[in-house]
Coordinates of C-alpha atoms in Angstrom, one line a residue:
M1 CA 50.9 41.4 4.3
A2 CA 50.8 38.0 6.0
K3 CA 53.9 36.0 5.6
R4 CA 53.4 32.9 3.5
I5 CA 54.7 29.7 5.1
E6 CA 55.6 26.8 2.9
Y7 CA 56.0 23.3 4.1
D8 CA 58.2 20.6 2.8
K9 CA 58.4 16.9 3.7
K10 CA 60.9 17.7 6.5
S11 CA 58.8 20.5 8.0
P12 CA 56.8 19.7 11.2
I13 CA 53.0 19.7 10.7
P14 CA 51.2 21.9 13.3
S15 CA 49.3 19.9 15.9
N16 CA 46.5 22.4 16.6
G17 CA 43.8 19.8 16.8
S18 CA 44.5 18.3 13.4
K19 CA 45.5 14.9 14.8
K20 CA 42.2 14.6 16.6
F21 CA 40.3 15.1 13.3
E22 CA 42.6 12.5 11.7
R23 CA 41.7 9.9 14.3
L24 CA 38.0 10.6 13.9
A25 CA 38.4 10.3 10.1
K26 CA 40.2 6.9 10.5
K27 CA 37.4 5.5 12.8
S28 CA 34.5 6.6 10.6
P29 CA 35.0 4.0 7.8
K30 CA 35.1 1.2 10.5
K31 CA 31.8 2.3 12.0
R32 CA 30.3 2.5 8.6
T33 CA 31.5 -1.0 7.8
W34 CA 29.9 -2.4 11.0
L35 CA 26.7 -0.7 10.2
K36 CA 26.7 -2.2 6.8
K37 CA 27.4 -5.7 8.2
I38 CA 24.5 -5.3 10.7
G39 CA 22.2 -4.1 7.9
F40 CA 23.1 -7.0 5.6
F41 CA 22.6 -9.4 8.5
F42 CA 19.0 -8.2 9.0
L43 CA 18.5 -8.1 5.3
Y44 CA 19.6 -11.8 5.0
L45 CA 17.3 -12.7 7.9
W46 CA 14.4 -11.1 6.3
I47 CA 15.1 -12.8 2.9
F48 CA 15.4 -16.2 4.7
S49 CA 12.2 -15.7 6.6
L50 CA 10.3 -14.7 3.4
F51 CA 11.8 -17.7 1.6
S52 CA 10.8 -20.1 4.4
V53 CA 7.2 -18.9 4.4
V54 CA 7.0 -19.2 0.6
F55 CA 8.6 -22.6 0.6
L56 CA 6.3 -24.0 3.3
K57 CA 3.3 -22.8 1.4
F58 CA 3.9 -25.7 -1.0
F59 CA 5.7 -28.4 1.0
P60 CA 4.6 -30.4 4.1
V61 CA 5.8 -29.3 7.5
Y62 CA 7.3 -32.5 8.9
F63 CA 9.2 -31.0 11.9
T64 CA 8.8 -27.9 14.0
P65 CA 10.8 -26.1 16.8
T66 CA 8.1 -27.3 19.2
M67 CA 8.7 -30.9 18.3
A68 CA 12.4 -30.4 18.7
S69 CA 11.9 -28.8 22.1
R70 CA 9.7 -31.7 23.3
K71 CA 12.1 -34.3 22.0
I72 CA 15.1 -32.6 23.8
D73 CA 13.1 -32.4 27.1
A74 CA 12.2 -36.1 26.8
L75 CA 15.8 -37.1 26.2
I76 CA 17.0 -35.0 29.2
E77 CA 14.3 -36.4 31.5
G78 CA 14.9 -40.0 30.3
R79 CA 11.4 -40.4 28.9
P80 CA 10.4 -42.0 25.5
S81 CA 11.4 -39.4 22.9
K82 CA 9.8 -40.7 19.7
I83 CA 7.7 -38.1 17.9
H84 CA 4.4 -39.3 16.6
S85 CA 3.5 -37.3 13.6
Q86 CA 2.1 -38.0 10.1
W87 CA 1.3 -35.4 7.5
S88 CA -2.2 -35.5 5.9
S89 CA -3.4 -33.0 3.4
Y90 CA -6.5 -30.9 4.1
K91 CA -8.5 -32.9 1.5
E92 CA -7.6 -36.2 3.2
L93 CA -8.8 -35.2 6.6
D94 CA -12.5 -35.3 7.4
K95 CA -13.9 -31.8 7.7
N96 CA -15.4 -32.7 11.1
V97 CA -12.0 -32.0 12.7
A98 CA -11.5 -28.7 10.8
I99 CA -14.8 -27.3 12.0
A100 CA -14.1 -28.7 15.5
V101 CA -10.9 -26.8 16.0
I102 CA -12.4 -23.6 14.6
A103 CA -15.4 -24.0 17.0
S104 CA -13.0 -24.6 19.9
E105 CA -10.1 -22.3 19.2
D106 CA -11.0 -19.5 16.8
Q107 CA -14.6 -19.0 15.6
A108 CA -13.7 -15.8 13.7
F109 CA -10.9 -17.6 11.8
P110 CA -12.6 -17.3 8.3
D111 CA -13.1 -13.5 8.8
H112 CA -10.1 -12.1 10.5
H113 CA -6.7 -11.3 9.0
G114 CA -4.6 -13.2 11.6
F115 CA -5.7 -11.3 14.7
D116 CA -9.0 -11.2 16.6
F117 CA -8.8 -7.8 18.2
D118 CA -12.2 -8.3 20.0
A119 CA -11.0 -11.5 21.6
M120 CA -7.6 -9.8 22.5
W121 CA -9.4 -6.9 24.2
G122 CA -11.7 -9.3 26.1
A123 CA -8.6 -11.3 27.3
V124 CA -6.9 -8.1 28.5
K125 CA -10.0 -7.0 30.5
H126 CA -10.3 -10.5 31.9
N127 CA -6.6 -10.7 33.0
M128 CA -6.8 -7.1 34.5
K129 CA -9.4 -8.4 36.9
G130 CA -6.7 -10.7 38.4
K131 CA -8.4 -13.9 37.2
K132 CA -6.7 -16.8 35.7
I133 CA -4.7 -15.6 32.7
R134 CA -6.5 -16.2 29.4
G135 CA -4.9 -16.0 26.0
A136 CA -6.5 -14.9 22.7
S137 CA -4.2 -16.3 20.1
T138 CA -5.9 -17.1 16.8
I139 CA -5.2 -20.3 14.8
S140 CA -3.0 -18.2 12.5
Q141 CA -0.9 -17.0 15.5
Q142 CA -0.5 -20.5 16.8
V143 CA 0.7 -21.8 13.5
A144 CA 3.2 -18.9 13.2
K145 CA 4.5 -19.7 16.7
N146 CA 4.7 -23.5 16.3
V147 CA 6.2 -23.5 12.8
F148 CA 8.7 -20.7 12.9
L149 CA 9.4 -19.8 16.5
W150 CA 10.0 -21.1 20.0
Q151 CA 7.7 -21.6 23.0
G152 CA 7.9 -19.1 25.8
R153 CA 6.7 -15.6 26.7
S154 CA 8.8 -12.6 25.6
Y155 CA 8.2 -9.3 23.7
I156 CA 10.7 -10.4 21.1
R157 CA 8.9 -13.7 20.4
K158 CA 5.5 -12.0 20.4
G159 CA 6.8 -9.4 17.9
L160 CA 8.1 -12.1 15.6
E161 CA 4.8 -13.9 16.0
V162 CA 3.0 -10.9 14.7
Y163 CA 5.4 -10.6 11.8
F164 CA 5.1 -14.3 10.7
T165 CA 1.3 -14.2 11.3
F166 CA 1.1 -11.3 8.8
L167 CA 3.2 -13.2 6.3
I168 CA 1.3 -16.5 6.4
E169 CA -2.0 -14.7 6.2
L170 CA -0.7 -12.8 3.1
I171 CA 1.1 -15.7 1.4
W172 CA -0.6 -19.0 2.5
G173 CA -4.3 -18.2 2.8
K174 CA -6.8 -19.6 5.2
E175 CA -7.0 -23.2 3.9
R176 CA -3.2 -23.7 4.0
I177 CA -3.0 -22.2 7.5
L178 CA -5.7 -24.6 8.7
E179 CA -4.1 -27.5 7.0
V180 CA -0.7 -26.9 8.7
Y181 CA -2.4 -26.3 12.0
L182 CA -4.2 -29.7 11.8
N183 CA -0.8 -31.3 11.2
V184 CA 1.5 -29.6 13.7
A185 CA -0.8 -28.9 16.7
E186 CA 0.2 -30.8 19.8
T187 CA -2.5 -33.4 20.4
G188 CA -0.9 -35.5 23.2
P189 CA 2.4 -36.4 24.8
M190 CA 5.0 -36.5 21.9
T191 CA 2.0 -36.5 19.5
F192 CA 1.4 -33.9 16.9
G193 CA -1.3 -33.5 14.3
V194 CA -4.8 -35.0 13.8
E195 CA -3.7 -37.9 11.7
A196 CA -1.2 -39.2 14.4
A197 CA -3.8 -38.6 17.1
C198 CA -6.5 -40.6 15.2
R199 CA -4.2 -43.5 14.6
Q200 CA -2.8 -43.6 18.1
Y201 CA -6.0 -43.0 20.1
Y202 CA -8.8 -44.1 17.8
G203 CA -7.2 -46.8 15.7
H204 CA -8.2 -45.3 12.3
S205 CA -7.1 -42.5 9.9
G206 CA -8.1 -38.9 10.0
S207 CA -10.4 -39.4 7.0
E208 CA -12.7 -41.5 9.2
I209 CA -13.0 -39.3 12.2
S210 CA -16.5 -38.7 13.6
A211 CA -17.9 -35.4 14.9
S212 CA -17.6 -36.5 18.5
E213 CA -14.0 -37.8 18.1
A214 CA -13.0 -34.5 16.4
A215 CA -14.6 -32.5 19.2
R216 CA -12.6 -34.5 21.8
I217 CA -9.3 -33.8 20.0
A218 CA -10.3 -30.1 20.0
A219 CA -11.2 -30.3 23.6
V220 CA -7.6 -31.2 24.7
L221 CA -5.8 -28.7 22.5
P222 CA -5.4 -26.0 25.1
S223 CA -3.3 -28.4 27.2
P224 CA -2.6 -31.7 25.4
N225 CA -0.1 -32.9 28.0
R226 CA -2.5 -32.4 30.8
F227 CA -5.7 -33.6 29.2
S228 CA -6.1 -37.0 27.5
I229 CA -7.9 -38.0 24.3
E230 CA -7.6 -41.7 25.1
H231 CA -8.8 -41.3 28.7
P232 CA -10.9 -38.2 28.8
S233 CA -11.7 -36.7 32.2
A234 CA -15.1 -35.3 33.2
Y235 CA -13.9 -31.9 32.1
V236 CA -12.8 -33.1 28.7
R237 CA -16.1 -34.9 28.2
K238 CA -18.1 -31.8 29.2
R239 CA -16.0 -29.6 26.9
T240 CA -16.4 -32.1 24.0
S241 CA -20.2 -31.8 24.3
A242 CA -19.9 -28.1 24.3
I243 CA -17.7 -28.0 21.2
Q244 CA -20.2 -30.3 19.4
R245 CA -23.0 -27.9 20.1
Q246 CA -20.8 -25.0 18.8
M247 CA -20.0 -27.0 15.7
R248 CA -23.7 -27.4 14.9
G249 CA -24.3 -23.7 15.8
L250 CA -21.8 -22.6 13.3
G251 CA -23.6 -24.6 10.6
G252 CA -21.3 -27.7 10.5
K253 CA -19.1 -28.3 7.5
N254 CA -20.9 -25.6 5.5
Y255 CA -19.1 -23.0 7.7
L256 CA -15.8 -24.0 5.9
K257 CA -17.1 -22.7 2.6
N258 CA -16.1 -19.2 3.7
L259 CA -12.4 -20.1 3.7

């Protein structure tokens, strides 16, 4: 029969690996605590992002990260840093400008769910040929980037852009996305939105914009700091004419009824 050994408080505890397990047991709660903290951090970020999207569905977007970036750059470089931006509702703006930006930037806008996969595949094939890199961002993607994210190219930003594009398509709807785009898109140096561009370059409000003026604004959108609305180059004039033809080809303002 095996001899039974009894331990009292004064008896030494055998050290055949038990201390190793005790150390592991002590570390485990700390690891679990850090995992919980990380989990809660991402949960809070998700809740905040969801709240931001819902909030901006109903309230004007007066300032964006892109505006902040441009202002900081101007201050650093010693240039005038005043931001020209004035919010106008979708109903206040003449629909010429809405159809112009759709004709220029994203003709599938009323039909897609945030992503134009045909255009994306076309851009991939174009870029694989070694030609000048061409993007395929929809109006929804541009709004997601301008309102919620920073400028630049990275997989992290692109992934977040996909996430916010999905949210605004789901929560905002097409008309709200287009309304925000027309108010936050960069239209010139330190100038954002159609209303500010109309007042600064045309001398009237966005409710009075003509088809040709709207097409010229759309013509500079790919590079508003390179091309000028006020002093259009030959390229801008040519592109303006092309956009006007596309506007008519889409059916003009009637095309917006599909939103």
